[in-house]
Short mmCIF file of C-alpha atoms in Angstrom, two decimals:
data_model
loop_
_atom_site.label_atom_id
_atom_site.label_comp_id
_atom_site.label_asym_id
_atom_site.label_seq_id
_atom_site.Cartn_x
_atom_site.Cartn_y
_atom_site.Cartn_z
CA MET A 35 20.34 12.97 45.55
CA SER A 36 17.27 11.19 43.91
CA ILE A 37 13.86 11.73 44.89
CA SER A 38 11.74 8.55 43.90
CA ARG A 39 8.21 9.14 43.77
CA THR A 40 5.70 5.47 43.68
CA LYS A 41 2.31 5.35 42.68
CA PRO A 42 0.40 1.32 43.35
CA ARG A 43 -0.45 -0.19 39.98
CA SER A 44 -3.84 -1.54 39.12
CA VAL A 45 -4.25 -5.47 39.71
CA LEU A 46 -7.13 -5.06 37.10
CA LEU A 47 -4.12 -3.77 34.53
CA CYS A 48 -2.21 -6.61 34.92
CA ALA A 49 -4.94 -8.75 34.55
CA LEU A 50 -5.73 -6.71 31.13
CA ALA A 51 -2.25 -7.50 30.54
CA ALA A 52 -2.37 -10.87 30.84
CA GLY A 53 -5.31 -11.66 29.25
CA SER A 54 -4.61 -9.70 25.83
CA LEU A 55 -1.29 -9.42 26.21
CA VAL A 56 2.29 22.66 32.63
CA THR A 57 2.88 22.39 35.84
CA LEU A 58 1.51 24.11 33.73
CA GLY A 59 3.29 27.20 33.68
CA GLY A 60 5.96 25.57 36.72
CA VAL A 61 9.09 25.98 36.20
CA ALA A 62 12.28 24.53 33.68
CA PRO A 63 14.32 21.91 35.23
CA GLN A 64 17.43 23.41 36.97
CA ALA A 65 20.25 20.87 36.31
CA ALA A 66 22.77 20.93 39.79
CA SER A 67 26.20 21.40 37.26
CA ALA A 68 26.09 25.43 36.46
CA ASP A 69 27.91 25.32 33.90
CA THR A 70 26.50 26.62 31.18
CA GLY A 71 29.29 26.58 27.88
CA SER A 72 27.75 25.83 24.23
CA LEU A 73 25.26 23.48 23.34
CA HIS A 74 26.13 21.42 20.43
CA ASP A 75 23.77 19.34 17.71
CA VAL A 76 23.23 15.30 18.58
CA LEU A 77 21.38 12.84 17.85
CA LEU A 78 20.12 10.59 20.89
CA ILE A 79 19.62 6.54 20.70
CA GLY A 80 17.77 5.05 23.04
CA ASN A 81 19.47 1.62 23.63
CA ALA A 82 17.02 -0.05 24.59
CA VAL A 83 18.67 -3.80 25.72
CA SER A 84 21.76 -1.95 26.70
CA GLY A 85 20.20 0.69 29.26
CA THR A 86 21.96 3.31 27.66
CA VAL A 87 21.95 6.34 25.64
CA SER A 88 23.98 7.11 22.50
CA PHE A 89 25.24 10.83 21.64
CA ILE A 90 26.11 11.40 18.19
CA ASP A 91 27.63 14.19 16.39
CA GLN A 92 25.40 15.45 14.01
CA SER A 93 28.07 17.18 11.95
CA THR A 94 30.63 14.74 11.59
CA PHE A 95 28.46 11.04 12.56
CA GLN A 96 30.75 10.23 15.45
CA ASN A 97 29.44 8.52 18.30
CA LEU A 98 30.38 10.58 21.20
CA GLY A 99 29.68 8.26 23.73
CA SER A 100 27.03 7.30 26.43
CA PHE A 101 25.36 7.91 29.42
CA ASN A 102 24.08 4.85 31.54
CA ILE A 103 20.51 5.21 32.37
CA VAL A 104 19.66 2.22 34.98
CA PRO A 105 22.47 3.43 37.29
CA ASP A 106 19.63 2.61 39.81
CA LEU A 107 18.65 -0.47 38.42
CA GLN A 108 19.13 -2.96 41.10
CA GLN A 109 17.70 -1.16 43.94
CA ARG A 110 14.60 -0.39 41.41
CA LEU A 111 14.32 -4.69 41.38
CA ALA A 112 15.06 -4.80 44.46
CA SER A 113 12.10 -2.61 45.75
CA PHE A 114 9.55 -4.15 43.28
CA SER A 115 6.67 -5.63 44.84
CA VAL A 116 4.40 -8.88 43.86
CA ILE A 117 2.82 -7.20 41.33
CA GLN A 118 5.13 -5.42 39.75
CA TRP A 119 7.42 -8.29 39.64
CA ILE A 120 4.44 -9.78 37.53
CA ASP A 121 4.00 -6.52 35.76
CA TYR A 122 8.13 -6.43 34.73
CA GLY A 123 7.43 -10.55 33.89
CA LEU A 124 4.33 -9.32 31.37
CA ALA A 125 6.14 -6.58 29.93
CA ASN A 126 9.79 -8.52 28.88
CA ALA A 127 7.16 -11.57 27.86
CA ASP A 128 5.93 -9.26 25.15
CA GLU A 129 8.78 -7.81 24.35
CA ALA A 130 10.55 -10.67 23.95
CA THR A 131 9.00 -11.50 20.49
CA VAL A 132 9.89 -8.66 18.60
CA ASP A 133 13.70 -9.93 18.43
CA PRO A 134 14.01 -13.53 20.62
CA SER A 135 18.00 -13.07 19.99
CA VAL A 136 17.85 -10.83 22.68
CA GLY A 137 15.63 -11.26 25.04
CA GLY A 138 12.58 -8.79 26.27
CA THR A 139 14.44 -6.72 28.73
CA ARG A 140 14.21 -2.92 27.93
CA TYR A 141 15.35 -0.54 29.39
CA VAL A 142 14.95 2.80 27.31
CA ASP A 143 12.06 3.69 25.29
CA ASP A 144 11.94 7.07 24.55
CA MET A 145 14.29 9.85 25.50
CA THR A 146 14.66 14.44 25.17
CA VAL A 147 17.07 16.95 26.73
CA SER A 148 15.71 19.94 28.30
CA PRO A 149 15.85 23.31 26.42
CA ASP A 150 18.86 24.86 28.00
CA GLY A 151 21.01 20.96 27.34
CA LYS A 152 21.56 19.73 30.70
CA THR A 153 18.65 17.23 32.02
CA LEU A 154 18.24 14.19 30.30
CA TYR A 155 14.45 13.00 30.70
CA VAL A 156 13.80 9.02 29.91
CA SER A 157 10.72 6.64 29.63
CA ARG A 158 12.17 3.67 31.30
CA ALA A 159 10.39 1.16 28.99
CA ASN A 160 9.93 -2.00 31.73
CA LEU A 161 11.27 -0.81 34.41
CA ASP A 162 7.44 1.64 34.34
CA ASP A 163 8.92 4.87 35.07
CA VAL A 164 9.95 7.79 33.72
CA ALA A 165 13.61 9.58 35.13
CA ALA A 166 15.65 12.58 35.29
CA PHE A 167 18.98 12.77 35.11
CA ASP A 168 22.05 15.62 35.38
CA LEU A 169 23.81 15.51 31.86
CA ALA A 170 26.88 16.88 33.75
CA THR A 171 27.15 15.02 37.28
CA HIS A 172 24.88 12.05 35.84
CA ALA A 173 23.15 12.26 39.11
CA GLU A 174 19.49 11.01 39.42
CA LEU A 175 17.21 14.11 39.91
CA TRP A 176 13.93 11.95 40.23
CA HIS A 177 12.19 8.78 39.05
CA THR A 178 8.37 8.15 39.26
CA GLN A 179 5.90 5.34 38.14
CA VAL A 180 4.07 5.84 35.13
CA ASP A 181 0.26 4.39 35.44
CA GLY A 182 0.08 0.64 33.99
CA ILE A 183 2.95 -1.61 33.03
CA HIS A 184 5.18 -0.10 30.61
CA ALA A 185 6.21 3.09 29.91
CA ASP A 186 5.96 4.16 26.44
CA HIS A 187 6.92 7.59 23.76
CA MET A 188 7.16 10.32 25.86
CA ALA A 189 7.67 13.85 24.99
CA LEU A 190 8.84 17.42 26.60
CA SER A 191 7.01 20.70 26.58
CA PRO A 192 8.48 23.41 24.12
CA ASP A 193 9.46 25.51 27.01
CA GLY A 194 11.18 22.16 29.55
CA SER A 195 8.14 22.95 32.27
CA THR A 196 6.31 19.70 31.51
CA VAL A 197 6.91 15.73 30.49
CA VAL A 198 4.47 14.19 28.97
CA VAL A 199 4.79 10.10 29.06
CA SER A 200 1.96 7.01 27.73
CA ALA A 201 1.26 4.10 29.95
CA THR A 202 0.76 1.27 27.97
CA THR A 203 -2.08 -0.28 29.12
CA SER A 204 -3.47 2.18 31.14
CA GLN A 205 -5.12 3.58 28.42
CA VAL A 206 -4.04 7.70 29.49
CA ALA A 207 -0.96 9.35 29.41
CA ASP A 208 0.74 10.65 32.49
CA VAL A 209 1.63 14.25 32.73
CA TYR A 210 4.72 15.44 34.91
CA ASN A 211 6.75 18.31 36.44
CA ALA A 212 9.82 18.22 34.63
CA ALA A 213 11.48 20.43 37.25
CA THR A 214 10.20 17.92 40.19
CA GLY A 215 8.74 14.74 38.70
CA ALA A 216 5.29 15.25 40.18
CA GLU A 217 2.15 13.81 38.15
CA ILE A 218 0.23 16.72 37.15
CA GLY A 219 -2.39 14.79 35.79
CA THR A 220 -2.88 12.93 33.06
CA PHE A 221 -5.43 12.33 29.51
CA ALA A 222 -7.67 9.88 28.54
CA THR A 223 -6.03 7.75 25.33
CA GLY A 224 -6.88 5.36 22.68
CA SER A 225 -5.62 1.24 23.44
CA TYR A 226 -2.15 1.25 23.67
CA PRO A 227 -1.20 5.54 23.50
CA HIS A 228 1.87 5.36 21.52
CA GLN A 229 3.55 8.43 19.78
CA ASN A 230 3.60 12.07 21.84
CA ASN A 231 4.39 15.49 19.82
CA PHE A 232 4.09 18.96 21.08
CA THR A 233 3.12 21.52 18.90
CA ALA A 234 5.90 23.72 18.02
CA ASP A 235 4.21 26.64 20.51
CA GLY A 236 3.47 24.50 23.28
CA LYS A 237 -0.64 24.86 23.22
CA TYR A 238 -1.24 20.84 22.32
CA ILE A 239 -0.58 17.47 22.43
CA TYR A 240 -0.64 14.58 19.90
CA ASN A 241 -1.18 11.11 21.23
CA GLU A 242 -1.92 8.01 19.09
CA SER A 243 -2.60 4.63 20.23
CA ILE A 244 -1.79 1.60 18.64
CA GLY A 245 -4.13 -0.64 19.34
CA VAL A 246 -4.01 -4.09 22.23
CA THR A 247 -0.65 -5.52 20.17
CA LEU A 248 -0.20 -9.22 21.22
CA LEU A 249 -4.21 -9.94 20.11
CA PRO A 250 -3.52 -11.32 16.06
CA LYS A 251 -4.70 -9.59 12.84
CA SER A 252 -7.29 -11.27 12.70
CA LEU A 253 -8.68 -9.74 15.79
CA ASN A 254 -8.06 -6.16 15.10
CA ALA A 255 -12.09 -5.19 15.55
CA LEU A 256 -11.22 -6.20 19.65
CA LYS A 257 -7.48 -4.25 19.50
CA GLY A 258 -9.39 -1.26 21.10
CA ALA A 259 -9.96 2.33 20.28
CA LEU A 260 -7.06 3.17 16.91
CA GLN A 261 -6.67 6.95 17.12
CA LEU A 262 -5.63 10.00 16.75
CA GLU A 263 -6.13 12.90 19.51
CA LEU A 264 -4.90 16.24 19.66
CA VAL A 265 -5.18 17.58 23.92
CA ASP A 266 -4.74 21.11 25.48
CA ALA A 267 -1.72 21.27 27.17
CA LYS A 268 -3.45 23.53 29.84
CA THR A 269 -6.27 21.58 30.42
CA LEU A 270 -5.54 18.05 29.13
CA GLN A 271 -8.65 17.62 27.22
CA VAL A 272 -8.90 15.97 24.12
CA VAL A 273 -10.64 18.64 21.65
CA LYS A 274 -10.37 16.18 18.51
CA LYS A 275 -10.31 12.63 17.91
CA TRP A 276 -9.51 10.76 14.56
CA THR A 277 -9.99 7.36 13.57
CA PHE A 278 -8.07 4.35 12.52
CA PRO A 279 -8.99 1.44 10.93
CA TYR A 280 -5.45 0.00 12.56
CA GLY A 281 -3.09 0.98 14.94
CA LEU A 282 -1.42 4.46 14.34
CA ARG A 283 2.16 4.06 14.45
CA PRO A 284 5.06 7.38 13.53
CA PHE A 285 3.39 9.53 12.43
CA VAL A 286 5.53 13.16 10.84
CA ILE A 287 3.01 16.18 10.62
CA ALA A 288 4.04 18.62 7.72
CA ALA A 289 4.93 22.27 8.17
CA ASP A 290 1.49 23.20 6.97
CA GLY A 291 -0.15 21.75 10.06
CA THR A 292 -2.73 19.55 8.26
CA THR A 293 -0.86 16.76 5.78
CA MET A 294 0.13 13.81 7.93
CA TYR A 295 1.82 11.02 6.60
CA ALA A 296 1.73 8.15 8.87
CA ASP A 297 3.19 4.32 9.46
CA LEU A 298 -0.40 1.18 10.02
CA SER A 299 -0.01 -1.23 11.82
CA TYR A 300 0.40 -4.36 8.76
CA LEU A 301 1.06 -1.82 6.33
CA ASN A 302 3.69 -2.04 4.35
CA GLY A 303 3.87 1.20 3.28
CA PHE A 304 2.21 4.10 4.48
CA ILE A 305 -0.70 6.90 4.55
CA LYS A 306 -0.77 10.37 3.89
CA TYR A 307 -3.90 11.46 5.82
CA ASP A 308 -5.05 14.96 5.74
CA LEU A 309 -6.37 16.44 9.27
CA ASN A 310 -8.68 18.90 8.57
CA SER A 311 -10.72 17.19 5.72
CA SER A 312 -10.06 13.45 8.23
CA THR A 313 -9.93 11.92 5.01
CA THR A 314 -6.82 9.20 3.71
CA LEU A 315 -5.77 10.94 0.79
CA ALA A 316 -3.14 8.57 -0.30
CA THR A 317 -2.15 4.68 0.32
CA VAL A 318 1.04 4.00 -0.13
CA ASN A 319 1.80 0.31 0.13
CA GLN A 320 6.01 -0.54 -0.89
CA PRO A 321 7.09 -3.41 -2.57
CA PHE A 322 7.70 -6.48 0.34
CA SER A 323 11.77 -7.73 0.32
CA ALA A 324 11.85 -11.20 -0.64
CA SER A 325 12.53 -12.35 3.44
CA ALA A 326 9.17 -10.32 4.69
CA ALA A 327 7.08 -11.86 1.34
CA ASN A 328 5.57 -14.62 2.88
CA GLU A 329 5.91 -13.47 6.29
CA ASN A 330 2.51 -14.27 8.65
CA PRO A 331 1.63 -10.64 9.91
CA ASP A 332 0.86 -11.74 13.32
CA ASN A 333 4.65 -12.24 13.27
CA TYR A 334 5.27 -8.61 12.62
CA PRO A 335 7.38 -6.35 15.51
CA GLN A 336 4.33 -5.68 17.57
CA ASN A 337 2.47 -5.23 14.48
CA SER A 338 4.43 -3.08 12.34
CA ALA A 339 4.97 -4.10 8.26
CA HIS A 340 6.55 -0.36 8.38
CA HIS A 341 7.50 1.99 12.07
CA GLY A 342 9.50 4.47 11.08
CA ILE A 343 8.54 8.01 8.79
CA ALA A 344 10.25 11.32 8.62
CA LEU A 345 10.53 14.60 5.99
CA SER A 346 13.54 16.26 5.19
CA GLY A 347 14.04 19.74 6.02
CA ASP A 348 13.15 21.16 2.76
CA GLN A 349 9.50 19.08 2.89
CA THR A 350 10.23 17.57 -0.37
CA LYS A 351 11.06 14.07 0.37
CA LEU A 352 10.57 11.27 2.79
CA CYS A 353 12.18 9.03 3.86
CA ASP A 354 10.01 5.43 5.24
CA VAL A 355 11.52 2.75 6.85
CA GLY A 356 10.74 -0.60 6.67
CA THR A 357 11.09 -2.81 9.38
CA ILE A 358 10.13 -6.51 8.02
CA ASP A 359 11.55 -5.30 4.37
CA ASP A 360 15.04 -4.34 5.22
CA TYR A 361 15.19 -1.16 3.84
CA ALA A 362 14.53 2.31 3.98
CA LYS A 363 13.18 4.32 1.66
CA ILE A 364 13.55 7.86 0.31
CA VAL A 365 10.29 8.79 -1.40
CA ASP A 366 9.22 12.04 -3.40
CA VAL A 367 6.23 13.86 -1.28
CA ASN A 368 4.45 14.86 -4.54
CA SER A 369 4.47 11.87 -6.75
CA LEU A 370 4.79 9.76 -3.76
CA THR A 371 7.11 7.67 -5.64
CA THR A 372 10.62 5.81 -4.89
CA LEU A 373 13.79 8.19 -5.64
CA ALA A 374 16.29 5.54 -3.42
CA THR A 375 16.13 2.53 -1.42
CA VAL A 376 19.02 2.04 0.94
CA ASN A 377 18.55 -1.87 1.77
CA TYR A 378 20.05 -3.80 4.99
CA PRO A 379 21.18 -7.21 6.02
CA THR A 380 18.07 -9.27 6.63
CA GLY A 381 17.08 -8.97 10.11
CA SER A 382 18.63 -5.75 10.95
CA ILE A 383 14.55 -4.90 12.09
CA PRO A 384 14.92 -0.91 11.21
CA TYR A 385 12.94 0.84 13.57
CA TRP A 386 11.98 4.65 13.63
CA ALA A 387 13.68 7.41 11.70
CA ALA A 388 14.61 11.22 12.53
CA THR A 389 15.52 13.84 10.20
CA SER A 390 19.11 15.71 11.43
CA VAL A 391 18.73 19.63 12.20
CA ASP A 392 20.30 20.64 8.98
CA GLY A 393 17.11 18.68 7.00
CA ASN A 394 19.43 16.98 4.85
CA TYR A 395 19.85 13.57 6.63
CA CYS A 396 17.40 10.54 7.79
CA PHE A 397 19.11 8.73 10.76
CA VAL A 398 17.05 4.92 11.14
CA PRO A 399 18.25 2.98 13.97
CA LEU A 400 19.04 -0.68 12.74
CA SER A 401 17.52 -2.67 15.89
CA ALA A 402 19.11 -6.09 15.59
CA GLY A 403 22.43 -4.80 13.80
CA ASN A 404 22.88 -2.44 16.80
CA ALA A 405 23.99 0.67 14.35
CA VAL A 406 22.91 3.50 13.12
CA SER A 407 22.15 4.11 9.34
CA VAL A 408 23.06 7.90 7.95
CA ILE A 409 21.18 8.10 4.51
CA SER A 410 21.08 11.63 2.63
CA TYR A 411 17.87 13.21 1.58
CA SER A 412 19.92 14.09 -1.52
CA THR A 413 21.07 11.69 -2.98
CA GLY A 414 19.52 8.58 -1.46
CA GLN A 415 22.39 6.86 -0.50
CA GLU A 416 23.59 5.54 2.77
CA VAL A 417 26.72 7.78 3.91
CA ALA A 418 27.67 6.10 6.96
CA ARG A 419 26.99 3.53 9.35
CA ILE A 420 27.92 4.65 13.11
CA PRO A 421 27.74 1.47 16.45
CA VAL A 422 25.64 2.21 19.01
CA GLY A 423 24.43 0.19 21.69
CA ASN A 424 22.32 -3.23 22.07
CA PHE A 425 19.21 -2.62 20.23
CA PRO A 426 18.46 1.09 19.43
CA GLN A 427 15.31 2.10 18.76
CA ARG A 428 13.68 5.34 19.01
CA GLY A 429 16.48 8.46 17.95
CA ARG A 430 15.70 12.02 18.83
CA LEU A 431 17.36 15.39 17.87
CA ALA A 432 18.96 17.38 21.23
CA LYS A 433 21.16 20.31 21.81
CA VAL A 434 23.41 19.70 24.87
CA THR A 435 26.48 21.07 26.82
CA ASP A 436 30.19 20.68 26.82
CA ALA A 437 29.70 19.28 30.25
CA ALA A 438 27.26 16.55 28.91
CA ILE A 439 29.51 15.52 25.83
CA ALA A 440 32.89 15.31 28.35
CA GLY A 441 31.07 13.40 31.09
CA LEU A 442 29.82 10.81 28.52
CA ASP A 443 31.48 6.85 28.12
CA SER A 444 33.35 6.53 25.18
CA SER A 445 34.26 3.11 25.81
CA ALA A 446 31.06 1.51 25.06
CA GLY A 447 28.09 3.06 22.87
#
């Protein structure tokens, strides 16, 4: 049985978008299926336009099938108020600027799986909600509306009790009980909050903001607070902030807990940053591809020149994704020099990066190529290209049960 919880959206937030355009200590979610089975390491790929999540075996690189995350699409659309239809139209119009060929519909923004491998959580982008599904039965367990007009990136606490979702236009992140979908609270963010990461011990949440992406680069000063913040996961209070000159895009923090590698809006490369001293240690400018060299920064996908960065398991190499350049580079961490480059067809829109559970491979979704590129950190070569659904974006590692795999649709990406 699906439980829906809805809260009113603010008309003020709609105007803002148009103009600029756990319980703490709660119970971990219990899936309807009693099957425990063995757990398998998979890569989840959110296919934004097709509204599916692809499951890829991390050992064989086989696409095991997909999971439909919008079985209730028509019911959700039919339930929209006038304000919600306005919000939906604004969100679609904004996303259409990324790749006009596939339009602006986005159903998957981010996804993750419970520690027991039974429950899939999805932030459903332009539907502006977060939903939970039983992976074995495909039953929707609950969905809850997110503040603002777009549900952005999410994170699940290590104990599986708490879900955090960035509410793009509201300058907050919403926090939910993973078992019930009930809202626990919110915490303040910068402008257009984006990526969320829990620390390994679950005590803190990192949240970064990208700024109002519809404003041109020349008005960067008006894009709002561009920051990374550290939030106490128990009190939801911000305990530390770091500010940046441009929007903070995908980031990864090294095992030392201090060194961060991050993409910034408009930067054709990445920075190395020390969180203790709040200092940029290095700025790495990567070469433009021939097709990107003369591109207007205002045409970059949501202001992103590079949008994807990951660390190898041994922490010696970076996987740096050139979104406008149609390449991925393997970079030596010590010298910050490029060791190898994998080039993709022009217009592939490589987006995000994730490192395999064994630490040996970098997974790069090709949004306009409807595929995932697998790159060996050791050789710098692409070892596989895996077809997936329409407009893949975020990739995440997960462990899922036998029953979850058995229930996937093997006929679709």
